[in-house]
CSV table of C-alpha atoms and ligand atoms in Angstrom, one decimal:
chain,number,residue,atom,x,y,z
A,188,MET,CA,-5.9,-51.5,-0.5
A,189,PRO,CA,-8.7,-49.9,0.8
A,190,GLN,CA,-8.5,-50.3,5.2
A,191,GLN,CA,-10.5,-49.4,8.0
A,192,VAL,CA,-9.1,-49.5,11.5
A,193,TYR,CA,-11.4,-49.6,14.8
A,194,LYS,CA,-10.7,-49.7,18.1
A,195,LEU,CA,-13.6,-52.0,19.8
A,196,LEU,CA,-15.0,-53.2,23.3
A,197,PRO,CA,-13.8,-57.0,24.3
A,198,GLU,CA,-17.3,-58.0,24.1
A,199,THR,CA,-17.9,-56.7,20.7
A,200,ILE,CA,-14.9,-58.4,19.5
A,201,GLU,CA,-16.4,-61.8,21.3
A,202,THR,CA,-19.8,-60.9,19.3
A,203,MET,CA,-17.3,-60.6,15.9
A,204,LYS,CA,-16.3,-63.7,16.5
A,205,THR,CA,-19.1,-65.7,16.9
A,206,TYR,CA,-20.6,-63.4,13.7
A,207,TYR,CA,-18.0,-64.7,11.9
A,208,MET,CA,-17.7,-68.3,12.7
A,209,LYS,CA,-18.0,-69.9,9.3
A,210,THR,CA,-15.7,-67.6,8.1
A,211,LEU,CA,-12.4,-67.8,10.5
A,212,GLN,CA,-9.2,-68.2,9.1
A,213,SER,CA,-5.7,-69.2,11.2
A,214,PRO,CA,-4.8,-65.9,13.2
A,215,PRO,CA,-1.4,-64.0,12.9
A,216,GLN,CA,0.2,-64.1,15.9
A,217,GLY,CA,-1.4,-61.5,18.5
A,218,ALA,CA,-4.7,-62.1,16.9
A,219,VAL,CA,-7.8,-62.8,18.5
A,220,PHE,CA,-9.4,-63.8,14.8
A,221,ARG,CA,-9.1,-63.5,11.8
A,222,ALA,CA,-12.3,-63.4,8.9
A,223,LYS,CA,-12.4,-63.1,5.4
A,224,THR,CA,-15.5,-62.6,3.9
A,225,PRO,CA,-16.1,-61.3,0.5
A,226,ASN,CA,-15.6,-57.4,1.1
A,227,ALA,CA,-13.2,-57.7,3.5
A,228,VAL,CA,-10.3,-59.7,5.6
A,229,ILE,CA,-10.8,-59.0,8.9
A,230,THR,CA,-8.2,-58.8,11.7
A,231,ALA,CA,-9.1,-58.3,15.6
A,232,TYR,CA,-6.2,-57.9,18.1
A,233,LYS,CA,-6.3,-58.4,21.9
A,234,SER,CA,-5.8,-54.3,22.1
A,235,GLY,CA,-8.9,-54.2,20.4
A,236,LYS,CA,-8.0,-53.0,17.8
A,237,VAL,CA,-9.5,-54.3,14.6
A,238,LEU,CA,-8.5,-53.9,11.0
A,239,PHE,CA,-10.9,-54.5,7.9
A,240,GLN,CA,-8.7,-54.8,4.5
A,241,GLY,CA,-10.2,-55.5,1.0
A,242,SER,CA,-12.8,-54.3,-1.6
A,243,ASP,CA,-14.9,-52.6,0.6
A,244,PRO,CA,-14.0,-52.8,4.2
A,245,GLU,CA,-16.4,-50.4,5.1
A,246,ALA,CA,-19.4,-52.7,4.4
A,247,GLU,CA,-17.8,-54.6,7.2
A,248,ALA,CA,-16.9,-52.0,9.8
A,249,GLU,CA,-19.7,-50.4,9.7
A,250,LYS,CA,-21.6,-53.6,11.0
A,251,TRP,CA,-19.6,-52.7,14.3
A,252,ALA,CA,-19.3,-49.0,15.0
A,253,ASP,CA,-22.1,-49.1,17.7
A,254,GLY,CA,-19.1,-51.3,19.6
A,255,LYS,CA,-16.2,-48.5,19.2
A,256,GLN,CA,-14.4,-47.9,22.2
A,257,ALA,CA,-14.9,-43.9,23.5
A,258,SER,CA,-11.6,-42.2,21.9
A,259,PRO,CA,-10.8,-39.0,24.4
A,260,LYS,CA,-9.1,-37.7,21.1
A,261,LYS,CA,-11.9,-38.4,18.7
A,262,PRO,CA,-12.2,-35.0,16.5
A,263,LYS,CA,-15.7,-32.7,16.9
A,264,ASN,CA,-18.0,-33.7,13.9
A,265,ASN,CA,-21.3,-33.3,12.8
A,266,GLY,CA,-21.0,-36.8,10.7
A,267,LYS,CA,-21.6,-40.5,10.6
A,268,ASN,CA,-18.5,-40.8,8.9
A,269,ASN,CA,-15.8,-40.4,11.6
A,270,SER,CA,-12.7,-41.3,9.0
A,271,PHE,CA,-13.7,-37.7,6.8
A,272,ALA,CA,-14.8,-35.5,9.3
A,273,PRO,CA,-12.3,-32.8,9.4
A,274,PRO,CA,-9.8,-32.2,12.4
A,275,GLU,CA,-9.6,-29.1,14.3
A,276,THR,CA,-6.4,-28.2,12.9
A,277,LEU,CA,-7.5,-28.5,9.5
A,278,LEU,CA,-10.1,-25.7,10.4
A,279,ALA,CA,-8.4,-23.4,12.5
A,280,GLY,CA,-5.3,-23.8,9.8
A,281,GLY,CA,-4.6,-23.2,6.2
A,282,HIS,CA,-7.0,-24.8,4.1
A,283,ILE,CA,-9.5,-25.4,0.7
A,284,GLY,CA,-12.8,-25.2,1.3
A,285,SER,CA,-15.6,-25.7,-1.8
A,286,ASP,CA,-19.8,-25.6,-2.1
A,287,GLU,CA,-21.9,-25.1,-4.5
A,288,ALA,CA,-25.5,-22.9,-5.4
A,289,GLY,CA,-27.9,-23.7,-8.1
A,290,THR,CA,-28.5,-27.0,-7.2
A,291,GLY,CA,-32.4,-26.7,-6.2
A,292,ASP,CA,-33.4,-24.1,-8.7
A,293,TYR,CA,-35.1,-24.9,-11.8
A,294,PHE,CA,-34.0,-21.8,-13.5
A,295,GLY,CA,-30.0,-21.5,-13.5
A,296,PRO,CA,-26.4,-22.8,-13.6
A,297,ILE,CA,-25.1,-25.1,-10.7
A,298,THR,CA,-21.9,-22.6,-9.8
A,299,THR,CA,-19.3,-24.5,-7.7
A,300,ALA,CA,-16.4,-22.6,-6.1
A,301,ALA,CA,-13.2,-23.7,-4.3
A,302,VAL,CA,-11.3,-21.4,-1.8
A,303,PHE,CA,-7.7,-21.3,-0.1
A,304,VAL,CA,-7.6,-19.7,2.9
A,305,LYS,CA,-4.7,-19.3,4.4
A,306,LYS,CA,-4.7,-19.2,8.2
A,307,ASN,CA,-3.4,-15.8,9.1
A,308,GLN,CA,-6.7,-14.7,6.6
A,309,ILE,CA,-8.8,-16.9,8.9
A,310,GLU,CA,-9.3,-13.5,11.3
A,311,LEU,CA,-9.9,-10.8,8.2
A,312,LEU,CA,-12.0,-13.2,6.6
A,313,LYS,CA,-14.4,-13.0,9.5
A,314,GLU,CA,-14.2,-9.2,9.7
A,315,LEU,CA,-15.6,-8.8,6.3
A,316,GLY,CA,-18.1,-10.9,7.4
A,317,VAL,CA,-17.7,-14.0,5.4
A,318,LYS,CA,-20.5,-16.4,7.0
A,319,ASP,CA,-23.2,-18.9,6.0
A,320,SER,CA,-24.7,-17.5,3.2
A,321,LYS,CA,-27.9,-18.7,4.0
A,322,ASN,CA,-27.9,-16.3,6.7
A,323,LEU,CA,-27.0,-13.1,4.6
A,324,SER,CA,-29.7,-11.4,1.6
A,325,ASP,CA,-28.5,-12.0,-2.0
A,326,ASP,CA,-27.1,-8.0,-1.7
A,327,SER,CA,-24.9,-8.9,1.0
A,328,ILE,CA,-23.6,-11.8,-0.3
A,329,ARG,CA,-22.5,-10.1,-3.5
A,330,GLN,CA,-21.1,-7.4,-1.6
A,331,THR,CA,-18.9,-9.5,0.9
A,332,ALA,CA,-18.0,-11.7,-2.4
A,333,GLN,CA,-16.4,-8.7,-3.9
A,334,ASN,CA,-14.7,-7.9,-0.6
A,335,ILE,CA,-13.6,-11.1,-0.9
A,336,LEU,CA,-12.2,-11.0,-4.2
A,337,THR,CA,-9.8,-8.1,-3.3
A,338,LEU,CA,-8.0,-9.8,-1.3
A,339,ASP,CA,-4.9,-12.5,-2.4
A,340,ILE,CA,-7.2,-15.3,-1.9
A,341,PRO,CA,-6.8,-18.2,-4.7
A,342,TYR,CA,-9.9,-19.6,-6.1
A,343,SER,CA,-11.6,-21.2,-8.8
A,344,LEU,CA,-15.2,-21.3,-9.9
A,345,LEU,CA,-16.8,-23.5,-12.1
A,346,VAL,CA,-20.4,-22.8,-13.7
A,347,LEU,CA,-22.2,-25.5,-15.6
A,348,ARG,CA,-24.5,-23.8,-17.5
A,349,ASN,CA,-28.2,-25.6,-18.6
A,350,GLU,CA,-27.6,-26.9,-21.6
A,351,LYS,CA,-24.5,-28.4,-21.0
A,352,TYR,CA,-26.2,-29.8,-17.5
A,353,ASN,CA,-29.2,-30.9,-19.6
A,354,LYS,CA,-27.0,-33.1,-21.7
A,355,LEU,CA,-25.1,-34.7,-18.9
A,356,GLN,CA,-28.2,-35.4,-17.4
A,357,LYS,CA,-29.9,-37.0,-20.4
A,358,ARG,CA,-26.3,-39.2,-20.7
A,359,GLY,CA,-27.0,-40.8,-17.6
A,360,TRP,CA,-25.2,-37.9,-15.2
A,361,SER,CA,-26.7,-37.6,-11.7
A,362,GLN,CA,-26.7,-34.5,-10.3
A,363,GLY,CA,-24.7,-35.9,-7.7
A,364,LYS,CA,-22.4,-36.9,-10.2
A,365,MET,CA,-21.9,-33.4,-11.7
A,366,LYS,CA,-21.6,-31.9,-8.1
A,367,ALA,CA,-18.5,-34.3,-7.3
A,368,ILE,CA,-17.5,-33.8,-10.6
A,369,LEU,CA,-17.3,-30.1,-10.5
A,370,HIS,CA,-15.8,-29.8,-6.8
A,371,HIS,CA,-13.2,-31.8,-7.9
A,372,TYR,CA,-12.1,-30.0,-10.5
A,373,ALA,CA,-12.5,-26.6,-8.9
A,374,ILE,CA,-10.4,-28.2,-6.0
A,375,THR,CA,-7.7,-29.5,-8.7
A,376,ASN,CA,-7.5,-25.9,-10.1
A,377,VAL,CA,-7.1,-24.4,-6.4
A,378,LYS,CA,-4.2,-26.6,-5.7
A,379,SER,CA,-2.3,-26.0,-9.1
A,380,LYS,CA,-2.4,-22.5,-7.2
A,381,ILE,CA,-0.6,-22.9,-4.3
A,382,ASP,CA,1.8,-24.6,-2.5
A,383,SER,CA,0.3,-27.7,-1.1
A,384,SER,CA,2.8,-27.2,2.5
A,385,GLU,CA,0.3,-24.6,3.0
A,386,THR,CA,-2.7,-26.3,3.3
A,387,GLU,CA,-3.7,-28.9,5.9
A,388,GLY,CA,-6.4,-30.3,3.8
A,389,ILE,CA,-9.4,-30.0,1.8
A,390,LEU,CA,-12.9,-29.3,3.3
A,391,ILE,CA,-16.3,-30.1,1.1
A,392,ASP,CA,-19.8,-29.1,2.4
A,393,GLN,CA,-21.0,-32.6,2.3
A,394,PHE,CA,-23.8,-33.6,-0.4
A,395,CYS,CA,-23.4,-37.0,-0.9
A,396,GLU,CA,-21.2,-40.1,1.2
A,397,PRO,CA,-17.5,-39.7,0.7
A,398,ALA,CA,-17.7,-43.2,-0.6
A,399,VAL,CA,-20.2,-41.6,-3.6
A,400,TYR,CA,-18.2,-38.8,-4.1
A,401,LYS,CA,-14.8,-41.3,-4.5
A,402,ARG,CA,-17.4,-43.6,-6.7
A,403,HIS,CA,-18.3,-40.7,-9.0
A,404,ILE,CA,-14.5,-39.1,-9.4
A,405,ALA,CA,-13.6,-42.9,-9.8
A,406,SER,CA,-16.2,-43.3,-13.0
A,407,GLU,CA,-14.2,-40.1,-15.1
A,408,ASN,CA,-10.9,-42.1,-14.6
A,409,GLU,CA,-10.1,-39.3,-12.1
A,410,GLN,CA,-8.6,-39.9,-8.2
A,411,MET,CA,-9.9,-38.5,-4.9
A,412,HIS,CA,-7.1,-35.7,-3.4
A,413,ASP,CA,-5.7,-36.6,-0.3
A,414,ARG,CA,-6.2,-35.3,3.2
A,415,MET,CA,-10.0,-34.9,1.7
A,416,PHE,CA,-12.5,-34.0,4.4
A,417,PHE,CA,-16.8,-34.1,4.3
A,418,MET,CA,-18.8,-32.2,7.1
A,419,THR,CA,-22.4,-31.2,6.7
A,420,LYS,CA,-23.2,-27.7,6.9
A,421,ALA,CA,-19.6,-27.1,6.3
A,422,GLU,CA,-20.1,-23.5,5.9
A,423,SER,CA,-21.2,-22.6,9.4
A,424,TYR,CA,-17.6,-24.1,10.8
A,425,SER,CA,-14.6,-23.6,8.1
A,426,ILE,CA,-14.5,-19.9,6.8
A,427,ALA,CA,-13.3,-21.1,3.2
A,428,VAL,CA,-16.3,-23.1,2.8
A,429,ALA,CA,-18.0,-20.1,3.9
A,430,ALA,CA,-16.0,-17.8,1.1
A,431,ALA,CA,-16.6,-20.8,-1.8
A,432,SER,CA,-20.1,-20.7,-0.4
A,433,ILE,CA,-20.5,-16.8,-1.1
A,434,ILE,CA,-18.6,-17.0,-4.0
A,435,ALA,CA,-20.6,-19.8,-5.9
A,436,ARG,CA,-23.8,-17.9,-4.9
A,437,THR,CA,-23.0,-14.8,-6.3
A,438,SER,CA,-22.0,-16.5,-9.5
A,439,PHE,CA,-25.5,-18.0,-9.4
A,440,LEU,CA,-27.1,-15.0,-8.5
A,441,LYS,CA,-25.3,-13.5,-11.8
A,442,GLU,CA,-26.3,-15.9,-13.8
A,443,MET,CA,-29.8,-15.7,-13.0
A,444,ASP,CA,-29.4,-12.0,-13.5
A,445,HIS,CA,-28.1,-12.6,-17.7
A,446,LEU,CA,-30.7,-15.4,-17.9
A,447,SER,CA,-33.8,-13.0,-17.0
A,448,LYS,CA,-32.3,-10.5,-19.3
A,449,ILE,CA,-32.2,-12.5,-22.4
A,450,ALA,CA,-35.6,-14.2,-20.8
A,451,GLY,CA,-36.9,-10.4,-20.9
A,452,PHE,CA,-38.5,-10.9,-17.4
A,453,THR,CA,-37.3,-12.0,-14.0
A,454,LEU,CA,-36.7,-15.7,-13.4
A,455,PRO,CA,-37.6,-16.7,-9.9
A,456,LYS,CA,-35.3,-18.9,-8.2
A,457,GLY,CA,-36.1,-22.2,-6.5
A,458,ALA,CA,-38.5,-24.7,-7.6
A,459,SER,CA,-42.2,-23.3,-6.6
A,460,GLY,CA,-45.2,-22.8,-8.6
A,461,LYS,CA,-44.1,-19.6,-9.8
A,462,VAL,CA,-41.1,-21.4,-11.7
A,463,ASP,CA,-43.7,-23.3,-13.4
A,464,GLN,CA,-45.4,-20.3,-14.5
A,465,ALA,CA,-42.3,-18.6,-15.5
A,466,ALA,CA,-41.6,-21.6,-17.5
A,467,ALA,CA,-44.9,-21.8,-19.1
A,468,ARG,CA,-44.2,-18.0,-20.3
A,469,ILE,CA,-41.0,-19.1,-22.0
A,470,ILE,CA,-42.5,-22.3,-23.8
A,471,LYS,CA,-45.4,-20.2,-25.1
A,472,SER,CA,-43.6,-17.4,-26.2
A,473,ARG,CA,-40.2,-19.2,-27.7
A,474,GLY,CA,-41.0,-22.9,-27.3
A,475,GLN,CA,-39.9,-25.7,-25.1
A,476,GLU,CA,-36.7,-26.7,-26.9
A,477,GLU,CA,-35.5,-22.7,-25.5
A,478,LEU,CA,-36.1,-24.3,-22.1
A,479,ASN,CA,-33.0,-26.3,-22.3
A,480,ASN,CA,-30.7,-22.9,-22.1
A,481,TYR,CA,-32.6,-21.9,-18.8
A,482,ALA,CA,-33.6,-24.5,-16.9
A,483,LYS,CA,-32.6,-28.2,-15.4
A,484,THR,CA,-35.5,-29.5,-17.8
A,485,HIS,CA,-35.8,-32.7,-15.8
A,486,PHE,CA,-37.1,-31.2,-12.5
A,487,ALA,CA,-41.0,-32.0,-12.4
A,488,ASN,CA,-41.7,-28.2,-12.9
A,489,THR,CA,-41.1,-28.8,-17.1
A,490,LYS,CA,-44.1,-31.3,-16.7
A,491,LYS,CA,-45.9,-28.9,-14.9
A,492,ALA,CA,-45.2,-26.2,-17.3
A,493,LEU,CA,-46.5,-28.0,-20.0
A,494,ASN,CA,-49.4,-28.8,-18.2
A,495,ARG,CA,-50.2,-25.3,-18.2
A,496,GLN,CA,-50.3,-25.1,-21.6
B,648,MG,MG1,-23.7,-26.7,-0.2
């Protein structure tokens, strides 16, 4: 049963008792109160500990997040969801990181990489210049990826090409779901290559709320991996996510080279007016159907390109 534990201030617990007045049940020994809502059973103890258990404990718990007692050992994080913020020991130890590229680009696939970095490889990767790929030029990203791949670094790279992407999109998959599933399988692949005792856990460069991620995974009858953490801008904090980001980005660049070659001209990245022009050019020379093999056709760029015909 999912549960959430908070340590709350005494005045917050008093406010809660009033708030849940109509749903109070007889409290177990040592408890201040117990309440039952459709989302969760809430049990508050004299120590300040409050337990939320049930089908959706977060829905109740988050109402009281402002009343949390300051904890001296609170892990450093940049997210709102503390239970999914990575502990310092993860960032400093062996861990799996994953990231994707191409999601905001009209042309080209989504590429997703998961990478396992051992604790004793962190310094070496730093020396090789593995850092946030957003701050690197395309050329140095390619070079750094090559350097990473000469090392003994287990990784998995998944490429969701446009044809399949468009098929899934028409079947009702959101881009968020596609990303979640790609990350999940990339991580599964890496986990199968390593001994789980070597890793402190898994860190995803956060693109959606962890609860939403979990739902996407469950919708394909899969289960979220243990010891999974989420963090925005994770590539700036985790060497494994930074390496994953570089491998995913390099793969995206290669795919774009390939697509440009078969299109007969350089396809622009992003989703700007230049992209509309390029899409219009493909429609004109090869027909609209052909876009399916080059682009994420549900983007507004398709309509804009058609208006140019
Ligand atoms: Mg990312």
